[in-house]
Amino acid sequence: MFDMMEYHKTLRECKITLVYSGPLWAEGIGGVASTVKKRLEYDDLPLETSQEVFSVFVEQMNNMLMYSAEKSQFVADEIHPEAPKGTFIMGVQGSKYFIQTGNVMEDKHVDFIRDRIDYLNTLDKKQLRAYYKQQRLENDIPDSKGAGLGFIEIARRVSSKLEYTFTPYEEGYTFFTLFATIEGDDHGI
């Protein structure tokens, strides 16, 4: 039997402030985005920190929309009867906010994403800014579904290197987890 009280205690101890797992669609993400905004307002963060956290949230959700290979028969609307699935977790570690996302993806995207993140982790903030501008002009990633710029945007806003895992899921598929942290302050956290 699932022990809800133990689950709540674990969330509180890990300082997890928001969890979502399930179908993703534009309007649904809008609802989660509103919840994230309210949570950041409640935490009374400086505007810049709040904007950084929210921007990383948006980019990570877009990444899941683009790359999630697992679909839900959840009917979001008549036009889109299937919706990609993913998991989103937001919390606090010391003075840092973290956002972790996870979704099933096709194996064919693993090398591109791993290489992209590894490269971005070698760049400092100034280099990331220049690389972002260059990539916007060149669009040298025809099969990327647009996520190349999203990863750069996340890397520009986080306070430490992006962390990720690729876990074999089933034949032809991998579970991708992306972990990003944004420096806050102790005010409101």
C-alpha atoms as a printed R data frame, in Angstrom:
    type eleno elety resid chain resno      x      y       z
1   ATOM     1    CA   MET     A     1  0.000  0.000   0.000
2   ATOM     2    CA   PHE     A     2  1.240  3.480  -0.881
3   ATOM     3    CA   ASP     A     3  2.007  5.512   2.251
4   ATOM     4    CA   MET     A     4  1.073  9.109   1.404
5   ATOM     5    CA   MET     A     5  2.329 10.459   4.740
6   ATOM     6    CA   GLU     A     6  5.790  8.924   4.166
7   ATOM     7    CA   TYR     A     7  5.811 10.312   0.604
8   ATOM     8    CA   HIS     A     8  4.944 13.812   1.873
9   ATOM     9    CA   LYS     A     9  7.677 13.572   4.513
10  ATOM    10    CA   THR     A    10 10.243 12.574   1.853
11  ATOM    11    CA   LEU     A    11  9.245 15.506  -0.377
12  ATOM    12    CA   ARG     A    12  9.552 17.922   2.558
13  ATOM    13    CA   GLU     A    13 12.945 16.545   3.630
14  ATOM    14    CA   CYS     A    14 14.284 16.809   0.063
15  ATOM    15    CA   LYS     A    15 12.796 20.327  -0.198
16  ATOM    16    CA   ILE     A    16 10.882 19.415  -3.341
17  ATOM    17    CA   THR     A    17  8.404 22.181  -4.012
18  ATOM    18    CA   LEU     A    18  6.699 20.973  -7.182
19  ATOM    19    CA   VAL     A    19  6.342 17.630  -8.978
20  ATOM    20    CA   TYR     A    20  4.503 16.792 -12.191
21  ATOM    21    CA   SER     A    21  4.516 13.526 -14.092
22  ATOM    22    CA   GLY     A    22  2.251 12.754 -17.001
23  ATOM    23    CA   PRO     A    23  1.094 14.025 -20.372
24  ATOM    24    CA   LEU     A    24  2.508 17.271 -21.762
25  ATOM    25    CA   TRP     A    25  0.650 19.610 -24.086
26  ATOM    26    CA   ALA     A    26  0.917 23.349 -24.619
27  ATOM    27    CA   GLU     A    27 -2.155 24.348 -22.616
28  ATOM    28    CA   GLY     A    28 -1.312 21.918 -19.820
29  ATOM    29    CA   ILE     A    29  2.218 23.259 -19.590
30  ATOM    30    CA   GLY     A    30  0.656 26.714 -19.288
31  ATOM    31    CA   GLY     A    31 -1.074 25.523 -16.120
32  ATOM    32    CA   VAL     A    32  2.150 24.114 -14.689
33  ATOM    33    CA   ALA     A    33  3.917 27.374 -15.674
34  ATOM    34    CA   SER     A    34  1.349 29.354 -13.688
35  ATOM    35    CA   THR     A    35  1.989 27.116 -10.694
36  ATOM    36    CA   VAL     A    36  5.760 27.604 -11.035
37  ATOM    37    CA   LYS     A    37  5.290 31.397 -11.206
38  ATOM    38    CA   LYS     A    38  3.103 31.361  -8.084
39  ATOM    39    CA   ARG     A    39  5.656 29.218  -6.252
40  ATOM    40    CA   LEU     A    40  8.467 31.622  -7.163
41  ATOM    41    CA   GLU     A    41  6.337 34.585  -6.019
42  ATOM    42    CA   TYR     A    42  5.601 32.768  -2.753
43  ATOM    43    CA   ASP     A    43  9.332 32.180  -2.231
44  ATOM    44    CA   ASP     A    44  9.835 35.945  -2.658
45  ATOM    45    CA   LEU     A    45 12.935 35.557  -4.820
46  ATOM    46    CA   PRO     A    46 14.772 38.461  -6.383
47  ATOM    47    CA   LEU     A    47 13.291 39.141  -9.835
48  ATOM    48    CA   GLU     A    48 16.432 38.058 -11.693
49  ATOM    49    CA   THR     A    49 16.580 34.690  -9.898
50  ATOM    50    CA   SER     A    50 12.882 34.130 -10.464
51  ATOM    51    CA   GLN     A    51 13.289 34.855 -14.182
52  ATOM    52    CA   GLU     A    52 16.260 32.489 -14.441
53  ATOM    53    CA   VAL     A    53 14.350 29.642 -12.764
54  ATOM    54    CA   PHE     A    54 11.287 30.227 -14.925
55  ATOM    55    CA   SER     A    55 13.321 30.382 -18.150
56  ATOM    56    CA   VAL     A    56 15.061 27.099 -17.352
57  ATOM    57    CA   PHE     A    57 11.658 25.550 -16.586
58  ATOM    58    CA   VAL     A    58 10.290 26.671 -19.980
59  ATOM    59    CA   GLU     A    59 13.296 25.353 -21.906
60  ATOM    60    CA   GLN     A    60 13.274 22.008 -20.121
61  ATOM    61    CA   MET     A    61  9.551 21.561 -20.721
62  ATOM    62    CA   ASN     A    62 10.036 22.399 -24.415
63  ATOM    63    CA   ASN     A    63 12.812 19.813 -24.554
64  ATOM    64    CA   MET     A    64 10.441 17.170 -23.214
65  ATOM    65    CA   LEU     A    65  7.732 18.193 -25.689
66  ATOM    66    CA   MET     A    66 10.175 17.880 -28.576
67  ATOM    67    CA   TYR     A    67 11.954 14.670 -27.638
68  ATOM    68    CA   SER     A    68  9.600 12.563 -25.538
69  ATOM    69    CA   ALA     A    69  9.007  9.304 -27.367
70  ATOM    70    CA   GLU     A    70  6.524  8.034 -24.793
71  ATOM    71    CA   LYS     A    71  2.982  9.078 -25.630
72  ATOM    72    CA   SER     A    72 -0.143  9.147 -23.547
73  ATOM    73    CA   GLN     A    73 -3.607  8.475 -24.903
74  ATOM    74    CA   PHE     A    74 -4.720 11.322 -22.669
75  ATOM    75    CA   VAL     A    75 -6.944 13.492 -24.837
76  ATOM    76    CA   ALA     A    76 -5.629 17.020 -24.482
77  ATOM    77    CA   ASP     A    77 -7.883 18.216 -27.267
78  ATOM    78    CA   GLU     A    78 -9.548 16.889 -30.401
79  ATOM    79    CA   ILE     A    79 -6.629 17.903 -32.652
80  ATOM    80    CA   HIS     A    80 -3.916 16.248 -30.521
81  ATOM    81    CA   PRO     A    81 -5.315 13.002 -29.049
82  ATOM    82    CA   GLU     A    82 -1.846 11.869 -27.968
83  ATOM    83    CA   ALA     A    83  0.488 13.839 -25.762
84  ATOM    84    CA   PRO     A    84  4.170 13.282 -24.983
85  ATOM    85    CA   LYS     A    85  4.891 12.242 -21.406
86  ATOM    86    CA   GLY     A    86  7.507 13.487 -18.999
87  ATOM    87    CA   THR     A    87  8.366 14.251 -15.392
88  ATOM    88    CA   PHE     A    88  9.257 17.616 -13.872
89  ATOM    89    CA   ILE     A    89 10.631 18.202 -10.359
90  ATOM    90    CA   MET     A    90 11.521 21.559  -8.815
91  ATOM    91    CA   GLY     A    91 13.078 22.012  -5.412
92  ATOM    92    CA   VAL     A    92 15.685 23.731  -3.304
93  ATOM    93    CA   GLN     A    93 19.157 22.589  -2.219
94  ATOM    94    CA   GLY     A    94 20.718 25.116   0.132
95  ATOM    95    CA   SER     A    95 20.526 28.422  -1.721
96  ATOM    96    CA   LYS     A    96 20.030 26.819  -5.144
97  ATOM    97    CA   TYR     A    97 16.868 25.963  -6.987
98  ATOM    98    CA   PHE     A    98 16.988 22.803  -9.035
99  ATOM    99    CA   ILE     A    99 14.885 21.647 -11.905
100 ATOM   100    CA   GLN     A   100 15.029 18.042 -12.986
101 ATOM   101    CA   THR     A   101 13.180 16.650 -15.965
102 ATOM   102    CA   GLY     A   102 12.961 13.161 -17.346
103 ATOM   103    CA   ASN     A   103 11.454 11.542 -20.403
104 ATOM   104    CA   VAL     A   104 11.783  8.540 -22.667
105 ATOM   105    CA   MET     A   105 13.498  9.363 -25.959
106 ATOM   106    CA   GLU     A   106 14.606  7.534 -29.077
107 ATOM   107    CA   ASP     A   107 18.167  6.242 -28.971
108 ATOM   108    CA   LYS     A   108 18.990  8.089 -32.201
109 ATOM   109    CA   HIS     A   109 18.975 11.428 -30.304
110 ATOM   110    CA   VAL     A   110 21.282 10.354 -27.455
111 ATOM   111    CA   ASP     A   111 24.644 11.122 -29.083
112 ATOM   112    CA   PHE     A   112 23.532 14.557 -30.298
113 ATOM   113    CA   ILE     A   113 22.196 15.563 -26.875
114 ATOM   114    CA   ARG     A   114 25.162 14.124 -24.948
115 ATOM   115    CA   ASP     A   115 27.653 15.835 -27.276
116 ATOM   116    CA   ARG     A   116 25.755 19.125 -27.105
117 ATOM   117    CA   ILE     A   117 25.582 19.178 -23.295
118 ATOM   118    CA   ASP     A   118 29.198 18.054 -22.881
119 ATOM   119    CA   TYR     A   119 30.338 20.847 -25.205
120 ATOM   120    CA   LEU     A   120 28.191 23.471 -23.462
121 ATOM   121    CA   ASN     A   121 29.651 22.413 -20.105
122 ATOM   122    CA   THR     A   122 33.115 23.423 -21.374
123 ATOM   123    CA   LEU     A   123 32.059 27.028 -22.064
124 ATOM   124    CA   ASP     A   124 31.963 29.971 -19.654
125 ATOM   125    CA   LYS     A   125 29.069 32.484 -19.623
126 ATOM   126    CA   LYS     A   126 30.706 34.840 -22.138
127 ATOM   127    CA   GLN     A   127 31.433 31.969 -24.521
128 ATOM   128    CA   LEU     A   128 27.882 30.652 -24.127
129 ATOM   129    CA   ARG     A   129 26.455 34.046 -25.053
130 ATOM   130    CA   ALA     A   130 28.615 34.211 -28.200
131 ATOM   131    CA   TYR     A   131 27.824 30.597 -29.111
132 ATOM   132    CA   TYR     A   132 24.082 31.254 -28.723
133 ATOM   133    CA   LYS     A   133 24.274 34.221 -31.106
134 ATOM   134    CA   GLN     A   134 26.294 32.189 -33.605
135 ATOM   135    CA   GLN     A   135 23.853 29.250 -33.498
136 ATOM   136    CA   ARG     A   136 20.842 31.499 -33.979
137 ATOM   137    CA   LEU     A   137 22.406 32.782 -37.190
138 ATOM   138    CA   GLU     A   138 23.675 29.449 -38.508
139 ATOM   139    CA   ASN     A   139 21.013 26.900 -37.476
140 ATOM   140    CA   ASP     A   140 23.452 24.085 -38.248
141 ATOM   141    CA   ILE     A   141 21.352 21.397 -36.585
142 ATOM   142    CA   PRO     A   142 18.704 20.352 -39.120
143 ATOM   143    CA   ASP     A   143 17.555 17.231 -37.210
144 ATOM   144    CA   SER     A   144 17.581 18.806 -33.743
145 ATOM   145    CA   LYS     A   145 13.900 19.814 -33.607
146 ATOM   146    CA   GLY     A   146 15.104 23.164 -32.252
147 ATOM   147    CA   ALA     A   147 16.438 21.885 -28.926
148 ATOM   148    CA   GLY     A   148 20.017 22.920 -29.676
149 ATOM   149    CA   LEU     A   149 19.252 26.534 -28.808
150 ATOM   150    CA   GLY     A   150 17.214 25.460 -25.799
151 ATOM   151    CA   PHE     A   151 20.158 23.635 -24.266
152 ATOM   152    CA   ILE     A   152 22.334 26.697 -24.841
153 ATOM   153    CA   GLU     A   153 19.708 28.893 -23.175
154 ATOM   154    CA   ILE     A   154 19.581 26.578 -20.155
155 ATOM   155    CA   ALA     A   155 23.389 26.496 -19.913
156 ATOM   156    CA   ARG     A   156 23.479 30.310 -20.014
157 ATOM   157    CA   ARG     A   157 21.132 30.586 -17.036
158 ATOM   158    CA   VAL     A   158 22.296 27.860 -14.666
159 ATOM   159    CA   SER     A   159 24.840 28.382 -11.912
160 ATOM   160    CA   SER     A   160 26.704 25.091 -12.387
161 ATOM   161    CA   LYS     A   161 27.328 22.587 -15.143
162 ATOM   162    CA   LEU     A   162 24.350 20.718 -16.546
163 ATOM   163    CA   GLU     A   163 24.046 17.179 -15.239
164 ATOM   164    CA   TYR     A   164 22.359 14.394 -17.156
165 ATOM   165    CA   THR     A   165 21.883 10.663 -17.344
166 ATOM   166    CA   PHE     A   166 20.880  8.309 -20.133
167 ATOM   167    CA   THR     A   167 19.412  5.074 -18.808
168 ATOM   168    CA   PRO     A   168 18.532  2.210 -21.171
169 ATOM   169    CA   TYR     A   169 14.757  1.874 -21.232
170 ATOM   170    CA   GLU     A   170 13.714 -0.694 -23.825
171 ATOM   171    CA   GLU     A   171 14.855 -1.629 -27.329
172 ATOM   172    CA   GLY     A   172 15.525  1.601 -29.241
173 ATOM   173    CA   TYR     A   173 14.684  3.893 -26.305
174 ATOM   174    CA   THR     A   174 16.488  5.637 -23.454
175 ATOM   175    CA   PHE     A   175 15.285  7.495 -20.371
176 ATOM   176    CA   PHE     A   176 16.894 10.953 -20.371
177 ATOM   177    CA   THR     A   177 17.224 12.972 -17.163
178 ATOM   178    CA   LEU     A   178 18.444 16.573 -17.114
179 ATOM   179    CA   PHE     A   179 19.348 18.320 -13.850
180 ATOM   180    CA   ALA     A   180 19.931 22.087 -13.703
181 ATOM   181    CA   THR     A   181 20.600 24.383 -10.726
182 ATOM   182    CA   ILE     A   182 20.082 28.114 -10.440
183 ATOM   183    CA   GLU     A   183 21.767 30.112  -7.672
184 ATOM   184    CA   GLY     A   184 19.322 31.920  -5.449
185 ATOM   185    CA   ASP     A   185 19.825 33.436  -2.066
186 ATOM   186    CA   ASP     A   186 18.634 32.394   1.357
187 ATOM   187    CA   HIS     A   187 15.836 34.981   1.231
188 ATOM   188    CA   GLY     A   188 12.558 33.130   1.018
189 ATOM   189    CA   ILE     A   189 14.120 29.708   0.548
